[in-house]
């Protein structure tokens, strides 16, 4: 139970512990009331950093020490680390200083809770699948989390163009990897997620497609958990299925195929046995297309197996190239096919031109 109080804080010394956005909101409102604010935090969120030159605010760039409570009347606690919260609360209790903690009080381990919460706690990371690029294919839950996020750590693929609109209040850290040019290593991405969460921020890790389909989402979740940061995962529409669909290719079809395999072309294609009535979906396969086609033929795939390469699915520049397995590399070279593309191998690939799901300009080519 809590008891509501209306306090006149003008000219009163108030201590704020924490450097995240909640601490920023609190500090801003205290300054507006005329309080004299001492802010204690080793790091500050950008929104707080902007306030440091305000009259009435003194920032102590370090962790909390009990003597910070010396002249304080009231302390506001905005840190997510439970040990630190307890230390500040106990010190305040001993000195009879009123301590108000935000609602990030120690709570059940979210990581162990398999029911995904709809909202996000400060100091946690949400992996959000952004779909293949069209904002209409971002889930409702993903949108909610983006709208509430403090920081978004974003990939190159997915609905990145609309991020400023989808996430008006968040700082965006672009960690997009381009072929041959890795601005952020995976280790650095993992560390960034944990660092930002430990500042008490709501961190959204926005990934193209689905976070768990060749998205390294599993590693990122493990890293966060190993560092005491709770996570939640919001699935996304994977390009493996949706990009072929955008080009009119159903990955299964009652009359011609009864299952599908999704594989990266970096993997050992020679170990993929040929099965009639089965669709093979290759991700990240443009660069090695010629080699991959040869490997598949060596594994038993007939030379006349239909292949479709769908570039930039669900974007206005989507383009589909269809040929046989023994000619696809040559046709793709002529048409200067580039990544990102999903490659479909199997009878369904021949359906590519019959229907299209994507709005916007479509171009496709069929050999012969
Ligand atoms: C690192 S994987 C990420 C896959 C992602 N997690 C998913 O579920 O869609 C990147 C590959 O996904 C495929 N890809 C993703 N978005 C695409 C799009 N809009 N059009 C075509 N291919 C796409 C390409 O094969 C690309 O090389």
mmCIF file of C-alpha atoms and ligand atoms in Angstrom:
data_model
loop_
_atom_site.group_PDB
_atom_site.id
_atom_site.type_symbol
_atom_site.label_atom_id
_atom_site.label_comp_id
_atom_site.label_asym_id
_atom_site.label_seq_id
_atom_site.Cartn_x
_atom_site.Cartn_y
_atom_site.Cartn_z
ATOM 1 C CA UNK A 1 0.000 0.000 0.000
ATOM 2 C CA UNK A 2 1.200 3.553 -0.668
ATOM 3 C CA UNK A 3 -0.031 6.850 0.746
ATOM 4 C CA UNK A 4 -0.318 9.769 -1.667
ATOM 5 C CA UNK A 5 1.479 12.977 -0.602
ATOM 6 C CA UNK A 6 1.514 16.454 -2.126
ATOM 7 C CA UNK A 7 4.898 17.960 -1.320
ATOM 8 C CA UNK A 8 6.237 21.413 -1.980
ATOM 9 C CA UNK A 9 9.821 20.684 -3.019
ATOM 10 C CA UNK A 10 10.869 24.200 -3.996
ATOM 11 C CA UNK A 11 14.354 24.805 -2.587
ATOM 12 C CA UNK A 12 14.523 21.310 -1.070
ATOM 13 C CA UNK A 13 17.489 18.998 -1.620
ATOM 14 C CA UNK A 14 16.434 15.840 -3.440
ATOM 15 C CA UNK A 15 18.642 12.954 -4.463
ATOM 16 C CA UNK A 16 18.009 10.950 -7.646
ATOM 17 C CA UNK A 17 19.912 7.682 -8.061
ATOM 18 C CA UNK A 18 20.027 6.244 -11.583
ATOM 19 C CA UNK A 19 20.884 7.386 -15.095
ATOM 20 C CA UNK A 20 18.093 5.983 -17.288
ATOM 21 C CA UNK A 21 15.020 7.544 -18.890
ATOM 22 C CA UNK A 22 12.895 7.115 -15.769
ATOM 23 C CA UNK A 23 15.501 9.058 -13.817
ATOM 24 C CA UNK A 24 15.403 11.652 -16.612
ATOM 25 C CA UNK A 25 11.622 12.037 -16.355
ATOM 26 C CA UNK A 26 11.868 12.309 -12.569
ATOM 27 C CA UNK A 27 14.705 14.848 -12.667
ATOM 28 C CA UNK A 28 12.907 16.998 -15.195
ATOM 29 C CA UNK A 29 9.752 17.159 -13.080
ATOM 30 C CA UNK A 30 11.716 17.853 -9.860
ATOM 31 C CA UNK A 31 13.570 20.735 -11.499
ATOM 32 C CA UNK A 32 10.268 22.077 -12.763
ATOM 33 C CA UNK A 33 9.062 22.112 -9.117
ATOM 34 C CA UNK A 34 12.142 24.083 -8.069
ATOM 35 C CA UNK A 35 13.870 21.230 -6.214
ATOM 36 C CA UNK A 36 17.664 21.193 -5.844
ATOM 37 C CA UNK A 37 18.600 17.881 -7.392
ATOM 38 C CA UNK A 38 21.713 15.818 -6.785
ATOM 39 C CA UNK A 39 21.926 13.129 -9.422
ATOM 40 C CA UNK A 40 24.123 10.096 -8.803
ATOM 41 C CA UNK A 41 24.890 7.763 -11.725
ATOM 42 C CA UNK A 42 28.064 6.523 -13.416
ATOM 43 C CA UNK A 43 26.465 6.904 -16.896
ATOM 44 C CA UNK A 44 23.596 8.955 -18.211
ATOM 45 C CA UNK A 45 20.991 8.342 -20.890
ATOM 46 C CA UNK A 46 21.097 11.036 -23.588
ATOM 47 C CA UNK A 47 17.883 12.616 -22.327
ATOM 48 C CA UNK A 48 19.484 13.079 -18.899
ATOM 49 C CA UNK A 49 22.798 14.261 -20.273
ATOM 50 C CA UNK A 50 20.909 17.123 -21.913
ATOM 51 C CA UNK A 51 19.770 18.252 -18.448
ATOM 52 C CA UNK A 52 23.148 18.338 -16.740
ATOM 53 C CA UNK A 53 23.678 22.043 -17.364
ATOM 54 C CA UNK A 54 20.303 22.959 -15.823
ATOM 55 C CA UNK A 55 20.415 25.305 -12.838
ATOM 56 C CA UNK A 56 19.528 23.372 -9.707
ATOM 57 C CA UNK A 57 21.088 20.092 -10.894
ATOM 58 C CA UNK A 58 24.421 18.615 -9.826
ATOM 59 C CA UNK A 59 25.577 15.379 -11.409
ATOM 60 C CA UNK A 60 27.889 13.056 -9.452
ATOM 61 C CA UNK A 61 29.418 10.780 -12.078
ATOM 62 C CA UNK A 62 29.832 7.612 -10.013
ATOM 63 C CA UNK A 63 27.968 4.934 -8.099
ATOM 64 C CA UNK A 64 25.890 5.799 -5.023
ATOM 65 C CA UNK A 65 27.631 6.328 -1.657
ATOM 66 C CA UNK A 66 25.714 6.497 1.649
ATOM 67 C CA UNK A 67 27.050 10.007 2.350
ATOM 68 C CA UNK A 68 25.147 11.189 -0.766
ATOM 69 C CA UNK A 69 22.137 11.169 1.547
ATOM 70 C CA UNK A 70 23.792 13.803 3.811
ATOM 71 C CA UNK A 71 21.605 16.842 3.139
ATOM 72 C CA UNK A 72 18.811 15.091 1.221
ATOM 73 C CA UNK A 73 15.224 15.320 2.186
ATOM 74 C CA UNK A 74 13.983 12.763 -0.214
ATOM 75 C CA UNK A 75 15.576 10.175 -2.481
ATOM 76 C CA UNK A 76 14.197 8.774 -5.727
ATOM 77 C CA UNK A 77 15.556 5.415 -6.720
ATOM 78 C CA UNK A 78 15.679 4.574 -10.440
ATOM 79 C CA UNK A 79 18.122 1.696 -10.775
ATOM 80 C CA UNK A 80 17.231 -1.801 -11.947
ATOM 81 C CA UNK A 81 19.985 -3.732 -10.159
ATOM 82 C CA UNK A 82 18.317 -5.301 -7.123
ATOM 83 C CA UNK A 83 21.504 -5.243 -4.976
ATOM 84 C CA UNK A 84 22.028 -1.554 -5.618
ATOM 85 C CA UNK A 85 18.372 -0.788 -4.917
ATOM 86 C CA UNK A 86 18.583 -2.568 -1.589
ATOM 87 C CA UNK A 87 21.819 -0.757 -0.641
ATOM 88 C CA UNK A 88 20.322 2.683 -1.317
ATOM 89 C CA UNK A 89 17.021 1.843 0.373
ATOM 90 C CA UNK A 90 18.772 0.549 3.515
ATOM 91 C CA UNK A 91 21.070 3.568 3.734
ATOM 92 C CA UNK A 92 18.044 5.877 3.409
ATOM 93 C CA UNK A 93 16.174 3.934 6.076
ATOM 94 C CA UNK A 94 19.116 4.249 8.488
ATOM 95 C CA UNK A 95 19.281 8.024 7.998
ATOM 96 C CA UNK A 96 15.492 8.457 8.109
ATOM 97 C CA UNK A 97 15.433 9.884 4.593
ATOM 98 C CA UNK A 98 12.247 9.192 2.703
ATOM 99 C CA UNK A 99 13.020 6.854 -0.191
ATOM 100 C CA UNK A 100 10.710 6.459 -3.189
ATOM 101 C CA UNK A 101 11.545 3.591 -5.513
ATOM 102 C CA UNK A 102 10.198 3.381 -9.040
ATOM 103 C CA UNK A 103 8.103 0.384 -10.018
ATOM 104 C CA UNK A 104 11.108 -1.673 -11.119
ATOM 105 C CA UNK A 105 11.174 -3.323 -7.689
ATOM 106 C CA UNK A 106 12.609 -6.831 -7.658
ATOM 107 C CA UNK A 107 10.113 -9.015 -9.456
ATOM 108 C CA UNK A 108 9.915 -12.602 -10.629
ATOM 109 C CA UNK A 109 12.574 -13.626 -13.137
ATOM 110 C CA UNK A 110 11.083 -12.657 -16.499
ATOM 111 C CA UNK A 111 13.542 -14.935 -18.262
ATOM 112 C CA UNK A 112 11.905 -17.895 -16.562
ATOM 113 C CA UNK A 113 8.411 -16.668 -17.385
ATOM 114 C CA UNK A 114 7.370 -18.254 -20.655
ATOM 115 C CA UNK A 115 4.315 -15.999 -21.065
ATOM 116 C CA UNK A 116 5.621 -12.965 -22.909
ATOM 117 C CA UNK A 117 4.599 -9.705 -21.213
ATOM 118 C CA UNK A 118 2.887 -7.140 -23.428
ATOM 119 C CA UNK A 119 4.954 -4.277 -22.079
ATOM 120 C CA UNK A 120 8.631 -4.059 -21.365
ATOM 121 C CA UNK A 121 10.334 -3.429 -18.051
ATOM 122 C CA UNK A 122 13.172 -0.910 -17.873
ATOM 123 C CA UNK A 123 16.556 -2.642 -17.894
ATOM 124 C CA UNK A 124 15.465 -5.471 -20.192
ATOM 125 C CA UNK A 125 15.978 -6.429 -23.819
ATOM 126 C CA UNK A 126 13.196 -7.336 -26.261
ATOM 127 C CA UNK A 127 14.196 -9.105 -29.463
ATOM 128 C CA UNK A 128 11.658 -8.055 -32.050
ATOM 129 C CA UNK A 129 11.288 -9.688 -35.440
ATOM 130 C CA UNK A 130 10.711 -6.875 -37.926
ATOM 131 C CA UNK A 131 9.583 -9.001 -40.865
ATOM 132 C CA UNK A 132 11.016 -8.740 -44.378
ATOM 133 C CA UNK A 133 10.851 -4.959 -44.772
ATOM 134 C CA UNK A 134 7.229 -3.904 -45.258
ATOM 135 C CA UNK A 135 6.029 -2.198 -42.043
ATOM 136 C CA UNK A 136 2.650 -3.889 -42.564
ATOM 137 C CA UNK A 137 4.379 -7.167 -41.745
ATOM 138 C CA UNK A 138 5.601 -6.017 -38.346
ATOM 139 C CA UNK A 139 3.525 -7.529 -35.542
ATOM 140 C CA UNK A 140 1.272 -5.422 -33.294
ATOM 141 C CA UNK A 141 3.342 -6.443 -30.288
ATOM 142 C CA UNK A 142 6.533 -5.465 -32.072
ATOM 143 C CA UNK A 143 5.103 -2.023 -32.839
ATOM 144 C CA UNK A 144 4.079 -1.515 -29.202
ATOM 145 C CA UNK A 145 7.549 -2.331 -27.968
ATOM 146 C CA UNK A 146 9.180 -0.040 -30.538
ATOM 147 C CA UNK A 147 6.880 2.806 -29.559
ATOM 148 C CA UNK A 148 7.846 2.450 -25.870
ATOM 149 C CA UNK A 149 11.552 1.753 -26.386
ATOM 150 C CA UNK A 150 14.325 3.995 -25.075
ATOM 151 C CA UNK A 151 16.962 2.504 -27.352
ATOM 152 C CA UNK A 152 16.660 0.471 -30.535
ATOM 153 C CA UNK A 153 19.558 -1.623 -31.726
ATOM 154 C CA UNK A 154 18.670 -2.149 -35.374
ATOM 155 C CA UNK A 155 19.796 -4.394 -38.215
ATOM 156 C CA UNK A 156 20.022 -3.445 -41.867
ATOM 157 C CA UNK A 157 17.129 -5.652 -43.000
ATOM 158 C CA UNK A 158 13.574 -5.148 -41.774
ATOM 159 C CA UNK A 159 11.422 -2.000 -41.592
ATOM 160 C CA UNK A 160 14.359 0.311 -40.812
ATOM 161 C CA UNK A 161 13.238 3.264 -42.975
ATOM 162 C CA UNK A 162 10.210 3.808 -40.796
ATOM 163 C CA UNK A 163 12.017 3.564 -37.498
ATOM 164 C CA UNK A 164 11.963 7.277 -36.711
ATOM 165 C CA UNK A 165 8.191 7.174 -37.128
ATOM 166 C CA UNK A 166 7.631 3.858 -35.331
ATOM 167 C CA UNK A 167 9.896 4.791 -32.438
ATOM 168 C CA UNK A 168 9.676 8.505 -31.893
ATOM 169 C CA UNK A 169 11.322 8.628 -28.477
ATOM 170 C CA UNK A 170 14.116 6.151 -28.908
ATOM 171 C CA UNK A 171 17.771 6.528 -29.713
ATOM 172 C CA UNK A 172 18.601 4.321 -32.679
ATOM 173 C CA UNK A 173 21.879 2.431 -32.764
ATOM 174 C CA UNK A 174 22.479 1.099 -36.280
ATOM 175 C CA UNK A 175 24.474 -2.114 -36.090
ATOM 176 C CA UNK A 176 23.534 -3.260 -39.621
ATOM 177 C CA UNK A 177 25.903 -5.746 -41.147
ATOM 178 C CA UNK A 178 26.598 -5.483 -44.823
ATOM 179 C CA UNK A 179 28.368 -8.219 -46.774
ATOM 180 C CA UNK A 180 32.114 -7.782 -46.273
ATOM 181 C CA UNK A 181 31.634 -4.767 -43.992
ATOM 182 C CA UNK A 182 30.751 -5.463 -40.375
ATOM 183 C CA UNK A 183 30.350 -2.153 -38.625
ATOM 184 C CA UNK A 184 29.569 -3.897 -35.342
ATOM 185 C CA UNK A 185 30.871 -7.361 -34.574
ATOM 186 C CA UNK A 186 28.425 -9.797 -32.996
ATOM 187 C CA UNK A 187 30.358 -9.528 -29.710
ATOM 188 C CA UNK A 188 30.007 -5.763 -29.793
ATOM 189 C CA UNK A 189 26.281 -6.063 -30.479
ATOM 190 C CA UNK A 190 25.873 -8.419 -27.518
ATOM 191 C CA UNK A 191 27.802 -6.044 -25.262
ATOM 192 C CA UNK A 192 25.797 -3.038 -26.468
ATOM 193 C CA UNK A 193 22.523 -4.769 -25.556
ATOM 194 C CA UNK A 194 23.730 -5.503 -22.033
ATOM 195 C CA UNK A 195 25.324 -2.073 -21.521
ATOM 196 C CA UNK A 196 22.172 -0.241 -22.555
ATOM 197 C CA UNK A 197 19.913 -2.481 -20.460
ATOM 198 C CA UNK A 198 22.153 -1.959 -17.419
ATOM 199 C CA UNK A 199 21.566 1.777 -17.752
ATOM 200 C CA UNK A 200 17.979 0.982 -16.874
ATOM 201 C CA UNK A 201 16.712 1.422 -20.436
ATOM 202 C CA UNK A 202 14.079 -0.455 -22.395
ATOM 203 C CA UNK A 203 16.163 -1.904 -25.185
ATOM 204 C CA UNK A 204 14.607 -3.275 -28.365
ATOM 205 C CA UNK A 205 16.809 -5.383 -30.579
ATOM 206 C CA UNK A 206 15.107 -5.094 -33.952
ATOM 207 C CA UNK A 207 15.996 -7.820 -36.397
ATOM 208 C CA UNK A 208 14.959 -8.544 -39.957
ATOM 209 C CA UNK A 209 12.485 -11.403 -40.404
ATOM 210 C CA UNK A 210 12.272 -13.642 -37.360
ATOM 211 C CA UNK A 211 14.944 -13.302 -34.642
ATOM 212 C CA UNK A 212 15.383 -17.068 -34.393
ATOM 213 C CA UNK A 213 15.704 -17.846 -38.129
ATOM 214 C CA UNK A 214 19.376 -17.315 -39.000
ATOM 215 C CA UNK A 215 19.215 -14.151 -36.957
ATOM 216 C CA UNK A 216 21.635 -15.010 -34.115
ATOM 217 C CA UNK A 217 18.768 -14.254 -31.733
ATOM 218 C CA UNK A 218 19.576 -17.339 -29.690
ATOM 219 C CA UNK A 219 23.106 -16.117 -28.995
ATOM 220 C CA UNK A 220 21.938 -12.652 -28.034
ATOM 221 C CA UNK A 221 19.363 -14.009 -25.600
ATOM 222 C CA UNK A 222 21.954 -16.324 -24.020
ATOM 223 C CA UNK A 223 24.440 -13.461 -23.644
ATOM 224 C CA UNK A 224 21.852 -11.201 -22.006
ATOM 225 C CA UNK A 225 20.745 -13.906 -19.611
ATOM 226 C CA UNK A 226 24.338 -14.749 -18.718
ATOM 227 C CA UNK A 227 24.768 -11.087 -17.732
ATOM 228 C CA UNK A 228 21.605 -10.946 -15.654
ATOM 229 C CA UNK A 229 19.498 -9.075 -18.234
ATOM 230 C CA UNK A 230 15.981 -10.397 -18.732
ATOM 231 C CA UNK A 231 14.751 -10.828 -22.297
ATOM 232 C CA UNK A 232 11.587 -11.409 -24.266
ATOM 233 C CA UNK A 233 11.268 -12.450 -27.890
ATOM 234 C CA UNK A 234 8.616 -11.271 -30.309
ATOM 235 C CA UNK A 235 8.548 -13.512 -33.391
ATOM 236 C CA UNK A 236 8.578 -11.961 -36.826
ATOM 237 C CA UNK A 237 7.471 -12.886 -40.332
ATOM 238 C CA UNK A 238 10.471 -14.706 -41.716
ATOM 239 C CA UNK A 239 11.743 -13.877 -45.187
ATOM 240 C CA UNK A 240 12.276 -17.610 -45.744
ATOM 241 C CA UNK A 241 8.531 -18.037 -46.311
ATOM 242 C CA UNK A 242 7.209 -14.526 -46.894
ATOM 243 C CA UNK A 243 9.625 -13.510 -49.646
ATOM 244 C CA UNK A 244 8.772 -16.502 -51.862
ATOM 245 C CA UNK A 245 5.101 -15.747 -51.095
ATOM 246 C CA UNK A 246 5.549 -12.166 -52.269
ATOM 247 C CA UNK A 247 6.696 -13.568 -55.606
ATOM 248 C CA UNK A 248 3.727 -15.924 -55.786
ATOM 249 C CA UNK A 249 5.566 -19.034 -54.587
ATOM 250 C CA UNK A 250 3.894 -21.193 -51.933
ATOM 251 C CA UNK A 251 6.657 -23.109 -50.154
ATOM 252 C CA UNK A 252 4.326 -26.100 -49.889
ATOM 253 C CA UNK A 253 1.634 -27.023 -52.393
ATOM 254 C CA UNK A 254 -0.683 -30.011 -52.151
ATOM 255 C CA UNK A 255 -0.084 -31.052 -55.730
ATOM 256 C CA UNK A 256 3.666 -30.737 -55.911
ATOM 257 C CA UNK A 257 5.495 -30.412 -52.594
ATOM 258 C CA UNK A 258 4.852 -31.609 -49.080
ATOM 259 C CA UNK A 259 7.573 -30.013 -47.058
ATOM 260 C CA UNK A 260 10.446 -27.555 -47.092
ATOM 261 C CA UNK A 261 13.935 -27.097 -45.733
ATOM 262 C CA UNK A 262 15.419 -23.702 -44.912
ATOM 263 C CA UNK A 263 19.181 -23.614 -45.038
ATOM 264 C CA UNK A 264 21.911 -21.010 -45.423
ATOM 265 C CA UNK A 265 24.013 -21.411 -48.479
ATOM 266 C CA UNK A 266 27.087 -21.187 -46.241
ATOM 267 C CA UNK A 267 26.216 -24.615 -44.934
ATOM 268 C CA UNK A 268 27.231 -27.880 -46.524
ATOM 269 C CA UNK A 269 24.819 -28.134 -49.411
ATOM 270 C CA UNK A 270 26.311 -31.384 -50.584
ATOM 271 C CA UNK A 271 24.749 -33.012 -47.536
ATOM 272 C CA UNK A 272 21.237 -32.013 -48.624
ATOM 273 C CA UNK A 273 19.801 -35.143 -50.250
ATOM 274 C CA UNK A 274 17.544 -34.699 -53.256
ATOM 275 C CA UNK A 275 13.892 -35.438 -52.561
ATOM 276 C CA UNK A 276 11.207 -34.943 -55.166
ATOM 277 C CA UNK A 277 8.223 -33.149 -53.698
ATOM 278 C CA UNK A 278 10.343 -31.118 -51.282
ATOM 279 C CA UNK A 279 11.234 -27.412 -51.468
ATOM 280 C CA UNK A 280 14.683 -26.130 -50.621
ATOM 281 C CA UNK A 281 14.944 -22.515 -49.455
ATOM 282 C CA UNK A 282 18.402 -20.978 -49.502
ATOM 283 C CA UNK A 283 19.195 -17.847 -47.496
ATOM 284 C CA UNK A 284 22.302 -15.711 -48.043
ATOM 285 C CA UNK A 285 22.957 -17.620 -51.254
ATOM 286 C CA UNK A 286 23.476 -15.018 -53.980
ATOM 287 C CA UNK A 287 27.228 -14.743 -53.840
ATOM 288 C CA UNK A 288 27.870 -18.476 -54.103
ATOM 289 C CA UNK A 289 25.002 -19.236 -56.464
ATOM 290 C CA UNK A 290 27.050 -20.984 -59.148
ATOM 291 C CA UNK A 291 28.903 -23.159 -56.653
ATOM 292 C CA UNK A 292 25.693 -23.923 -54.773
ATOM 293 C CA UNK A 293 23.877 -24.989 -57.928
ATOM 294 C CA UNK A 294 26.757 -27.353 -58.761
ATOM 295 C CA UNK A 295 26.697 -28.812 -55.262
ATOM 296 C CA UNK A 296 22.978 -29.457 -55.500
ATOM 297 C CA UNK A 297 23.310 -31.181 -58.864
ATOM 298 C CA UNK A 298 26.138 -33.295 -57.427
ATOM 299 C CA UNK A 299 23.756 -34.227 -54.577
ATOM 300 C CA UNK A 300 21.218 -35.544 -57.097
ATOM 301 C CA UNK A 301 19.056 -32.549 -57.985
ATOM 302 C CA UNK A 302 18.047 -32.809 -61.678
ATOM 303 C CA UNK A 303 19.538 -30.060 -63.878
ATOM 304 C CA UNK A 304 16.040 -28.954 -64.925
ATOM 305 C CA UNK A 305 14.817 -28.338 -61.341
ATOM 306 C CA UNK A 306 13.095 -24.913 -61.302
ATOM 307 C CA UNK A 307 14.858 -22.216 -59.258
ATOM 308 C CA UNK A 308 13.551 -18.769 -58.329
ATOM 309 C CA UNK A 309 15.685 -15.991 -56.879
ATOM 310 C CA UNK A 310 13.597 -13.313 -55.180
ATOM 311 C CA UNK A 311 15.543 -10.122 -54.435
ATOM 312 C CA UNK A 312 14.467 -7.458 -51.919
ATOM 313 C CA UNK A 313 11.137 -9.095 -51.158
ATOM 314 C CA UNK A 314 8.293 -6.855 -49.941
ATOM 315 C CA UNK A 315 10.056 -3.693 -51.052
ATOM 316 C CA UNK A 316 9.204 -1.526 -54.061
ATOM 317 C CA UNK A 317 12.251 -2.902 -55.891
ATOM 318 C CA UNK A 318 11.386 -6.571 -55.484
ATOM 319 C CA UNK A 319 12.486 -8.635 -58.475
ATOM 320 C CA UNK A 320 12.208 -12.325 -59.306
ATOM 321 C CA UNK A 321 14.467 -14.355 -61.582
ATOM 322 C CA UNK A 322 13.419 -17.879 -62.577
ATOM 323 C CA UNK A 323 15.554 -20.446 -64.411
ATOM 324 C CA UNK A 324 16.655 -24.078 -64.181
ATOM 325 C CA UNK A 325 19.254 -25.258 -61.726
ATOM 326 C CA UNK A 326 21.897 -25.640 -64.453
ATOM 327 C CA UNK A 327 21.356 -22.125 -65.851
ATOM 328 C CA UNK A 328 20.300 -20.016 -62.843
ATOM 329 C CA UNK A 329 23.828 -18.797 -62.054
ATOM 330 C CA UNK A 330 24.334 -17.533 -65.602
ATOM 331 C CA UNK A 331 20.912 -15.858 -65.779
ATOM 332 C CA UNK A 332 21.398 -14.262 -62.371
ATOM 333 C CA UNK A 333 24.798 -12.926 -63.424
ATOM 334 C CA UNK A 334 23.331 -11.400 -66.591
ATOM 335 C CA UNK A 335 20.607 -9.722 -64.563
ATOM 336 C CA UNK A 336 23.109 -8.590 -61.912
ATOM 337 C CA UNK A 337 21.164 -10.218 -59.108
ATOM 338 C CA UNK A 338 22.284 -8.975 -55.693
ATOM 339 C CA UNK A 339 21.636 -9.715 -52.019
ATOM 340 C CA UNK A 340 19.401 -9.816 -50.114
ATOM 341 C CA UNK A 341 17.537 -12.573 -51.875
ATOM 342 C CA UNK A 342 15.775 -15.787 -51.034
ATOM 343 C CA UNK A 343 16.407 -18.668 -53.430
ATOM 344 C CA UNK A 344 13.744 -21.319 -53.901
ATOM 345 C CA UNK A 345 14.710 -24.669 -55.419
ATOM 346 C CA UNK A 346 11.965 -27.127 -56.372
ATOM 347 C CA UNK A 347 8.816 -27.494 -58.414
ATOM 348 C CA UNK A 348 7.002 -24.633 -56.652
ATOM 349 C CA UNK A 349 9.615 -22.180 -57.956
ATOM 350 C CA UNK A 350 7.994 -22.457 -61.392
ATOM 351 C CA UNK A 351 4.831 -20.848 -59.964
ATOM 352 C CA UNK A 352 6.691 -17.588 -59.419
ATOM 353 C CA UNK A 353 5.016 -15.511 -62.081
ATOM 354 C CA UNK A 354 1.471 -16.762 -61.706
ATOM 355 C CA UNK A 355 0.544 -14.525 -58.794
ATOM 356 C CA UNK A 356 2.169 -11.763 -56.815
ATOM 357 C CA UNK A 357 1.402 -10.661 -53.291
ATOM 358 C CA UNK A 358 3.451 -7.508 -53.018
ATOM 359 C CA UNK A 359 2.131 -4.040 -53.610
ATOM 360 C CA UNK A 360 4.409 -1.760 -55.610
ATOM 361 C CA UNK A 361 6.399 -2.316 -58.778
ATOM 362 C CA UNK A 362 7.216 -5.910 -59.604
ATOM 363 C CA UNK A 363 9.623 -7.188 -62.118
ATOM 364 C CA UNK A 364 10.289 -10.791 -62.906
ATOM 365 C CA UNK A 365 12.067 -12.705 -65.564
ATOM 366 C CA UNK A 366 11.587 -16.245 -66.718
ATOM 367 C CA UNK A 367 14.254 -17.858 -68.815
ATOM 368 C CA UNK A 368 13.393 -18.992 -72.329
HETATM 369 C C1 LIG B 1 20.995 -13.101 -41.744
HETATM 370 S S1 LIG B 1 19.634 -13.723 -42.646
HETATM 371 C C2 LIG B 1 18.338 -13.160 -41.646
HETATM 372 C C3 LIG B 1 17.037 -13.865 -41.883
HETATM 373 C C4 LIG B 1 15.907 -13.318 -41.046
HETATM 374 N N1 LIG B 1 16.141 -13.546 -39.634
HETATM 375 C C5 LIG B 1 14.550 -13.866 -41.452
HETATM 376 O O1 LIG B 1 13.919 -14.613 -40.680
HETATM 377 O O2 LIG B 1 14.099 -13.508 -42.508
HETATM 378 C C6 LIG B 1 19.625 -12.618 -44.008
HETATM 379 C C7 LIG B 1 19.071 -13.258 -45.262
HETATM 380 O O3 LIG B 1 17.663 -13.260 -45.214
HETATM 381 C C8 LIG B 1 17.152 -13.119 -46.516
HETATM 382 N N2 LIG B 1 16.316 -11.893 -46.548
HETATM 383 C C9 LIG B 1 15.936 -11.154 -45.515
HETATM 384 N N3 LIG B 1 15.094 -10.170 -45.885
HETATM 385 C C10 LIG B 1 14.922 -10.312 -47.193
HETATM 386 C C11 LIG B 1 14.152 -9.622 -48.167
HETATM 387 N N4 LIG B 1 13.387 -8.575 -47.852
HETATM 388 N N5 LIG B 1 14.207 -10.045 -49.447
HETATM 389 C C12 LIG B 1 14.967 -11.094 -49.800
HETATM 390 N N6 LIG B 1 15.724 -11.786 -48.910
HETATM 391 C C13 LIG B 1 15.687 -11.417 -47.639
HETATM 392 C C14 LIG B 1 18.344 -13.057 -47.453
HETATM 393 O O4 LIG B 1 18.633 -14.378 -47.868
HETATM 394 C C15 LIG B 1 19.408 -12.525 -46.541
HETATM 395 O O5 LIG B 1 20.691 -12.830 -47.021
#
